[in-house]
Amino acid sequence: MDELSQHNVVLQAEPGAGKSTVLPLSLLDSRWLKGKKIIMLEPRRVAVKSIAYYLADKLGEKVGERIGYQVKNDRNISEDTVLEIVTEGILIRRLQNDPELKGIGLVIFDEFHLRSIQSDLSLMLSLEVQQTIRDDLKLLVMSATIDTGMISRYMGGAKVIECSGRTFPVSVSYAVPNKNSIVTQVSEALNIVLKGNASGDVLVFLSGQADINRCISKAKETVDTNTEVLFLPLYGSLTLAQQEKALVPDPLGKRRIIFATNIAETSLTIECVTCVIDSGLEKILVYDPISGMTRFETQFISKASAEQRKGRAGRTQAGQCIRLWDEHKHRSLNDFQLEEVLFTDLTSVLLELYQWGVGRYEDVYWLTPPPKPNYESAKKTLIILGMIDIDNKLTDLAHQALGLGLSPRLSAMLLQAKGTTEQGIACDLAAILSDRDIFHNGSGVDITDRLLAVQAYKYDRKSALNSYPLKRSGVEQLIVSSVKYRRRLKLDERIPIFSLADLQGLVGKLLLYAYPDRLAKKRNHSDGRYKLSNGRGVFLFEDDPLFGSDWLVVADCDAQKEGGRIYSANSISTESVFDSLDEKIEERDSFVFDVTKRTIIGRKIKKYGALELSYKMLSRIPPEVFQNCLQQVVKDNFFDVFNWTNQCDDFVSRAKWLGEHIDGFPKISKENIINTLDQWLLPYLSNVDSIQALRKLNIFDLLLGYMSWDDKQTLSREAPEKYTTPSNKILPIIYDEQKGPTVSVQLQEMFGQVDSPMIGGGRVAIRFELLSPALRPIQTTSDLRNFWRTSYFDVAKDMRGKYPKHRWPDKPMLEKAGRSIKM
């Protein structure tokens, strides 16, 4: 890797090549570093510690000497450390606090194919540092599966190096398409593997924690094995200690079945795995820019990810990979993973960019540009949180938030809490909301319940575990996080215990600091549906303890257009809503048309976002306000409030038809009439003082004023209302949008009418629907001359048998038009 002394490098190395475990050690004593340190970024927390211990062991040292690491709530670095293995967020904070990266000579971006948004941002900022103030800083991007050309171009022509790996061959088999659940498919595949002759551990890739738990339960019931096996989970929310159990062989030699998310796809070395069963699925968190909320979606992985997963079976010996999809599906997979920046919440990233001095979307040097609506939605969220001001600059609150290492929402809550009690509760709240649920599934959504459980655990751990559905590892991690937040707020680090009295009234208020756009108001009294202040609808299950609460603050829910499920919330009293929102409440007069009462009603309403908080009826509506409302009512309910007659409909139909057939004739339709009310109608409403008075207006006479005198003459001539038959019978012409101008007439009335009359400037023949004596259609034609010469005789022959007393002459043109019955 001498190339690094001169260039940035993009390294594409196959699994087993030693990207994470051999290369960093070989770089420690590079002369070109000139005594500077190396930072290596790992996108997964568990990989950081695992690699650090592995590398330190290779050097015969303890972690914290030349090899150190730092992750959330865990740091082991000393003055002797020359290689720091960190998560991306750690580097971003260091760049913001020390843009020169003093003492750092090389930044390594490992497993960059994962393309987390933090990795993208870290590389973006590092490149700018290198190009502006640290031309001696070197950057190394590594992955087994990566678009090297794109990354190289982004890095200004970085040197691309490819390296083969040292993996053993892995046979791949594909499943036959079936409709069984993924749990059943995994169970069946496991039975096949365990009944075979192969040895070694099995790694099962699944989309998420729920599938892992279901598959483990199913496997324990159905997997048939003659030897004892261990079923082990591996996913992100487990503690590092729990995750490490899945990474090392069982000391008693038991065979392990490891059920993992894509956390096990790269970086981690899971010894003794010889078989991979791959569901082909992964779960991603997708951001909805309209609601400002996220939702989990399960999707198929990319071909690159499938290769990464397959490679886990060939690290120590030849292995096998069973893919639970067919080859046709495999060919349709994307080549690479979708970049996280395309579907994630950009709020934290945008805050970092603003601090970096780049606030405009167009000014950011994106590796992959995110959707512009997601960027604008993130900006809107920061404005709502009070972190971007009217001058498009960061506020003092934002600058303080950047130092907390939390999301902007939770930072807003911590920083706006007042007094030590509020701040202490806010720290516990932030810890609860920033990690996985500390309660087991099916334990309701109430955040206060979780807070009370945490206080009970602080007081008496054993009693709390018996009284609440707590996950012990989760609550232990929560307390560590809470203490860390207390430290950052410069509070006493001793762990306080808050009473129910402390919590009541404060939790909802604190949550509103974090989720001001997610205040929820109950829609009615029975079905658990709520409307959020951002306009979206959410629901609460009937068996939830919070069901029936008038007001909620929602911390987590599905980002559905309507009816997203609430996962985490807290009730809040009406009094607290008004006290907390205070100056944010908008008060205004509202005037609406009551369809039932057919009148305009006035209300003084208090609103917050899309929510109506309260209202009072107004006894009097000022005349000028009434006129404005009246005009809006007319626009919104035109055909209901006026005496719109068939005559009006016929006029519009004729005019619309003629406008489509004669150049220069005005384009008239119901839509145009509504859109031009201010030109032909509204001036006549100035003396109208009630909705009822509108029906007394002759709307047809006013409608005629829509058209000039010349146009009315043209309309009368080229789109006449009536047609006169040869027998002088006057019939209406129906201007049907589909069929055109049509006259329904008894056939005998048309004797003597040789040709079809032409209208529309002589371009369109009237269509005749010729009727039997029973007034049923027997023939339709727009060409009477041809009808009399041809099909008339077939019609007459048929009708003579049905209606012998009526006239069906052989020479209809010589007959007198008129009555149907023979005289």
mmCIF file of N, CA and C in Angstrom, residues 85-153:
data_model
loop_
_atom_site.group_PDB
_atom_site.id
_atom_site.type_symbol
_atom_site.label_atom_id
_atom_site.label_comp_id
_atom_site.label_asym_id
_atom_site.label_seq_id
_atom_site.Cartn_x
_atom_site.Cartn_y
_atom_site.Cartn_z
ATOM 1 N N ILE A 85 -10.166 2.550 16.126
ATOM 2 C CA ILE A 85 -11.272 1.977 15.358
ATOM 3 C C ILE A 85 -12.558 2.561 15.941
ATOM 4 N N VAL A 86 -13.307 3.237 15.111
ATOM 5 C CA VAL A 86 -14.466 3.997 15.608
ATOM 6 C C VAL A 86 -15.656 3.825 14.672
ATOM 7 N N THR A 87 -16.808 4.191 15.184
ATOM 8 C CA THR A 87 -17.990 4.300 14.324
ATOM 9 C C THR A 87 -17.988 5.673 13.663
ATOM 10 N N GLU A 88 -18.796 5.818 12.589
ATOM 11 C CA GLU A 88 -18.716 7.040 11.772
ATOM 12 C C GLU A 88 -19.064 8.297 12.548
ATOM 13 N N GLY A 89 -20.047 8.195 13.445
ATOM 14 C CA GLY A 89 -20.458 9.377 14.196
ATOM 15 C C GLY A 89 -19.329 9.967 15.023
ATOM 16 N N ILE A 90 -18.415 9.110 15.501
ATOM 17 C CA ILE A 90 -17.270 9.578 16.288
ATOM 18 C C ILE A 90 -16.373 10.459 15.422
ATOM 19 N N LEU A 91 -16.127 10.031 14.180
ATOM 20 C CA LEU A 91 -15.276 10.824 13.289
ATOM 21 C C LEU A 91 -15.929 12.151 12.937
ATOM 22 N N ILE A 92 -17.238 12.140 12.700
ATOM 23 C CA ILE A 92 -17.928 13.383 12.346
ATOM 24 C C ILE A 92 -17.790 14.405 13.471
ATOM 25 N N ARG A 93 -17.960 13.955 14.715
ATOM 26 C CA ARG A 93 -17.808 14.876 15.843
ATOM 27 C C ARG A 93 -16.381 15.427 15.906
ATOM 28 N N ARG A 94 -15.409 14.562 15.654
ATOM 29 C CA ARG A 94 -14.026 15.013 15.711
ATOM 30 C C ARG A 94 -13.755 16.025 14.592
ATOM 31 N N LEU A 95 -14.285 15.785 13.412
ATOM 32 C CA LEU A 95 -14.101 16.720 12.299
ATOM 33 C C LEU A 95 -14.729 18.075 12.609
ATOM 34 N N GLN A 96 -15.931 18.053 13.213
ATOM 35 C CA GLN A 96 -16.597 19.313 13.535
ATOM 36 C C GLN A 96 -15.821 20.084 14.611
ATOM 37 N N ASN A 97 -15.252 19.359 15.566
ATOM 38 C CA ASN A 97 -14.535 20.015 16.659
ATOM 39 C C ASN A 97 -13.090 20.356 16.298
ATOM 40 N N ASP A 98 -12.520 19.583 15.374
ATOM 41 C CA ASP A 98 -11.134 19.806 14.964
ATOM 42 C C ASP A 98 -11.019 19.534 13.465
ATOM 43 N N PRO A 99 -11.423 20.492 12.630
ATOM 44 C CA PRO A 99 -11.440 20.266 11.177
ATOM 45 C C PRO A 99 -10.071 19.909 10.586
ATOM 46 N N GLU A 100 -8.988 20.226 11.275
ATOM 47 C CA GLU A 100 -7.668 19.881 10.754
ATOM 48 C C GLU A 100 -7.323 18.416 10.985
ATOM 49 N N LEU A 101 -8.070 17.751 11.855
ATOM 50 C CA LEU A 101 -7.745 16.381 12.263
ATOM 51 C C LEU A 101 -6.267 16.303 12.673
ATOM 52 N N LYS A 102 -5.887 17.124 13.592
ATOM 53 C CA LYS A 102 -4.496 17.186 14.053
ATOM 54 C C LYS A 102 -4.040 15.817 14.551
ATOM 55 N N GLY A 103 -2.880 15.437 14.114
ATOM 56 C CA GLY A 103 -2.293 14.178 14.551
ATOM 57 C C GLY A 103 -2.778 12.962 13.807
ATOM 58 N N ILE A 104 -3.675 13.135 12.838
ATOM 59 C CA ILE A 104 -4.211 12.013 12.054
ATOM 60 C C ILE A 104 -3.595 12.059 10.656
ATOM 61 N N GLY A 105 -3.008 10.942 10.219
ATOM 62 C CA GLY A 105 -2.390 10.889 8.904
ATOM 63 C C GLY A 105 -3.193 10.120 7.878
ATOM 64 N N LEU A 106 -4.067 9.219 8.355
ATOM 65 C CA LEU A 106 -4.825 8.361 7.439
ATOM 66 C C LEU A 106 -6.191 8.075 8.035
ATOM 67 N N VAL A 107 -7.214 8.172 7.189
ATOM 68 C CA VAL A 107 -8.565 7.754 7.577
ATOM 69 C C VAL A 107 -8.965 6.602 6.663
ATOM 70 N N ILE A 108 -9.319 5.468 7.267
ATOM 71 C CA ILE A 108 -9.747 4.285 6.520
ATOM 72 C C ILE A 108 -11.258 4.137 6.645
ATOM 73 N N PHE A 109 -11.919 3.991 5.534
ATOM 74 C CA PHE A 109 -13.374 3.781 5.510
ATOM 75 C C PHE A 109 -13.604 2.321 5.140
ATOM 76 N N ASP A 110 -13.861 1.479 6.140
ATOM 77 C CA ASP A 110 -14.032 0.048 5.894
ATOM 78 C C ASP A 110 -15.493 -0.256 5.555
ATOM 79 N N GLU A 111 -15.675 -1.337 4.785
ATOM 80 C CA GLU A 111 -17.009 -1.810 4.392
ATOM 81 C C GLU A 111 -17.858 -0.676 3.812
ATOM 82 N N PHE A 112 -17.255 0.092 2.930
ATOM 83 C CA PHE A 112 -17.939 1.281 2.418
ATOM 84 C C PHE A 112 -19.123 0.931 1.520
ATOM 85 N N HIS A 113 -19.196 -0.311 1.065
ATOM 86 C CA HIS A 113 -20.317 -0.705 0.214
ATOM 87 C C HIS A 113 -21.660 -0.569 0.946
ATOM 88 N N LEU A 114 -21.631 -0.562 2.279
ATOM 89 C CA LEU A 114 -22.882 -0.410 3.026
ATOM 90 C C LEU A 114 -23.501 0.953 2.819
ATOM 91 N N ARG A 115 -22.674 1.936 2.468
ATOM 92 C CA ARG A 115 -23.116 3.277 2.098
ATOM 93 C C ARG A 115 -24.098 3.882 3.101
ATOM 94 N N SER A 116 -23.741 3.761 4.382
ATOM 95 C CA SER A 116 -24.552 4.438 5.387
ATOM 96 C C SER A 116 -24.426 5.941 5.191
ATOM 97 N N ILE A 117 -25.422 6.679 5.617
ATOM 98 C CA ILE A 117 -25.403 8.126 5.430
ATOM 99 C C ILE A 117 -24.266 8.765 6.227
ATOM 100 N N GLN A 118 -23.919 8.158 7.371
ATOM 101 C CA GLN A 118 -22.806 8.664 8.171
ATOM 102 C C GLN A 118 -21.479 8.438 7.456
ATOM 103 N N SER A 119 -21.345 7.300 6.766
ATOM 104 C CA SER A 119 -20.126 7.045 5.991
ATOM 105 C C SER A 119 -19.977 8.065 4.871
ATOM 106 N N ASP A 120 -21.070 8.311 4.154
ATOM 107 C CA ASP A 120 -21.042 9.300 3.077
ATOM 108 C C ASP A 120 -20.630 10.671 3.606
ATOM 109 N N LEU A 121 -21.238 11.067 4.728
ATOM 110 C CA LEU A 121 -20.932 12.379 5.296
ATOM 111 C C LEU A 121 -19.485 12.434 5.780
ATOM 112 N N SER A 122 -19.006 11.375 6.418
ATOM 113 C CA SER A 122 -17.623 11.339 6.903
ATOM 114 C C SER A 122 -16.640 11.501 5.751
ATOM 115 N N LEU A 123 -16.894 10.787 4.653
ATOM 116 C CA LEU A 123 -16.007 10.894 3.496
ATOM 117 C C LEU A 123 -16.079 12.283 2.882
ATOM 118 N N MET A 124 -17.279 12.840 2.798
ATOM 119 C CA MET A 124 -17.459 14.184 2.244
ATOM 120 C C MET A 124 -16.644 15.216 3.025
ATOM 121 N N LEU A 125 -16.768 15.188 4.344
ATOM 122 C CA LEU A 125 -16.064 16.164 5.177
ATOM 123 C C LEU A 125 -14.560 15.929 5.137
ATOM 124 N N SER A 126 -14.155 14.669 5.133
ATOM 125 C CA SER A 126 -12.716 14.354 5.108
ATOM 126 C C SER A 126 -12.090 14.831 3.803
ATOM 127 N N LEU A 127 -12.780 14.656 2.706
ATOM 128 C CA LEU A 127 -12.278 15.129 1.415
ATOM 129 C C LEU A 127 -12.094 16.641 1.426
ATOM 130 N N GLU A 128 -13.056 17.353 1.995
ATOM 131 C CA GLU A 128 -12.938 18.814 2.023
ATOM 132 C C GLU A 128 -11.758 19.257 2.881
ATOM 133 N N VAL A 129 -11.555 18.568 4.010
ATOM 134 C CA VAL A 129 -10.399 18.881 4.854
ATOM 135 C C VAL A 129 -9.108 18.663 4.071
ATOM 136 N N GLN A 130 -9.051 17.528 3.364
ATOM 137 C CA GLN A 130 -7.852 17.200 2.595
ATOM 138 C C GLN A 130 -7.593 18.228 1.491
ATOM 139 N N GLN A 131 -8.643 18.656 0.824
ATOM 140 C CA GLN A 131 -8.492 19.546 -0.329
ATOM 141 C C GLN A 131 -8.263 21.003 0.059
ATOM 142 N N THR A 132 -8.508 21.346 1.325
ATOM 143 C CA THR A 132 -8.387 22.752 1.722
ATOM 144 C C THR A 132 -7.232 23.010 2.684
ATOM 145 N N ILE A 133 -7.116 22.214 3.745
ATOM 146 C CA ILE A 133 -6.113 22.549 4.760
ATOM 147 C C ILE A 133 -5.191 21.396 5.133
ATOM 148 N N ARG A 134 -5.448 20.177 4.622
ATOM 149 C CA ARG A 134 -4.621 19.035 5.009
ATOM 150 C C ARG A 134 -4.291 18.189 3.791
ATOM 151 N N ASP A 135 -3.453 18.719 2.898
ATOM 152 C CA ASP A 135 -3.132 17.949 1.705
ATOM 153 C C ASP A 135 -2.273 16.722 2.011
ATOM 154 N N ASP A 136 -1.735 16.642 3.256
ATOM 155 C CA ASP A 136 -0.957 15.462 3.645
ATOM 156 C C ASP A 136 -1.843 14.345 4.200
ATOM 157 N N LEU A 137 -3.129 14.634 4.432
ATOM 158 C CA LEU A 137 -4.056 13.618 4.935
ATOM 159 C C LEU A 137 -4.382 12.639 3.820
ATOM 160 N N LYS A 138 -4.349 11.358 4.117
ATOM 161 C CA LYS A 138 -4.659 10.333 3.121
ATOM 162 C C LYS A 138 -5.953 9.608 3.494
ATOM 163 N N LEU A 139 -6.670 9.210 2.441
ATOM 164 C CA LEU A 139 -7.963 8.537 2.621
ATOM 165 C C LEU A 139 -7.939 7.205 1.893
ATOM 166 N N LEU A 140 -8.433 6.174 2.557
ATOM 167 C CA LEU A 140 -8.486 4.824 2.000
ATOM 168 C C LEU A 140 -9.904 4.292 2.152
ATOM 169 N N VAL A 141 -10.541 3.981 1.042
ATOM 170 C CA VAL A 141 -11.896 3.425 1.038
ATOM 171 C C VAL A 141 -11.792 1.951 0.676
ATOM 172 N N MET A 142 -12.413 1.071 1.477
ATOM 173 C CA MET A 142 -12.271 -0.370 1.274
ATOM 174 C C MET A 142 -13.626 -1.076 1.260
ATOM 175 N N SER A 143 -13.696 -2.124 0.450
ATOM 176 C CA SER A 143 -14.874 -2.994 0.446
ATOM 177 C C SER A 143 -14.599 -4.181 -0.452
ATOM 178 N N ALA A 144 -15.340 -5.246 -0.247
ATOM 179 C CA ALA A 144 -15.248 -6.390 -1.145
ATOM 180 C C ALA A 144 -16.113 -6.183 -2.373
ATOM 181 N N THR A 145 -17.197 -5.457 -2.215
ATOM 182 C CA THR A 145 -18.132 -5.218 -3.322
ATOM 183 C C THR A 145 -18.443 -3.734 -3.359
ATOM 184 N N ILE A 146 -17.921 -3.041 -4.343
ATOM 185 C CA ILE A 146 -18.083 -1.596 -4.393
ATOM 186 C C ILE A 146 -17.941 -1.131 -5.837
ATOM 187 N N ASP A 147 -18.608 -0.055 -6.174
ATOM 188 C CA ASP A 147 -18.463 0.563 -7.488
ATOM 189 C C ASP A 147 -17.202 1.428 -7.453
ATOM 190 N N THR A 148 -16.074 0.803 -7.755
ATOM 191 C CA THR A 148 -14.785 1.489 -7.597
ATOM 192 C C THR A 148 -14.662 2.715 -8.486
ATOM 193 N N GLY A 149 -15.218 2.645 -9.696
ATOM 194 C CA GLY A 149 -15.106 3.776 -10.615
ATOM 195 C C GLY A 149 -15.777 5.019 -10.068
ATOM 196 N N MET A 150 -16.989 4.848 -9.541
ATOM 197 C CA MET A 150 -17.727 5.997 -9.012
ATOM 198 C C MET A 150 -17.000 6.602 -7.814
ATOM 199 N N ILE A 151 -16.528 5.746 -6.902
ATOM 200 C CA ILE A 151 -15.842 6.247 -5.709
ATOM 201 C C ILE A 151 -14.541 6.944 -6.090
ATOM 202 N N SER A 152 -13.811 6.361 -7.032
ATOM 203 C CA SER A 152 -12.548 6.959 -7.467
ATOM 204 C C SER A 152 -12.766 8.343 -8.051
ATOM 205 N N ARG A 153 -13.770 8.480 -8.886
ATOM 206 C CA ARG A 153 -14.066 9.800 -9.487
ATOM 207 C C ARG A 153 -14.444 10.803 -8.414
#
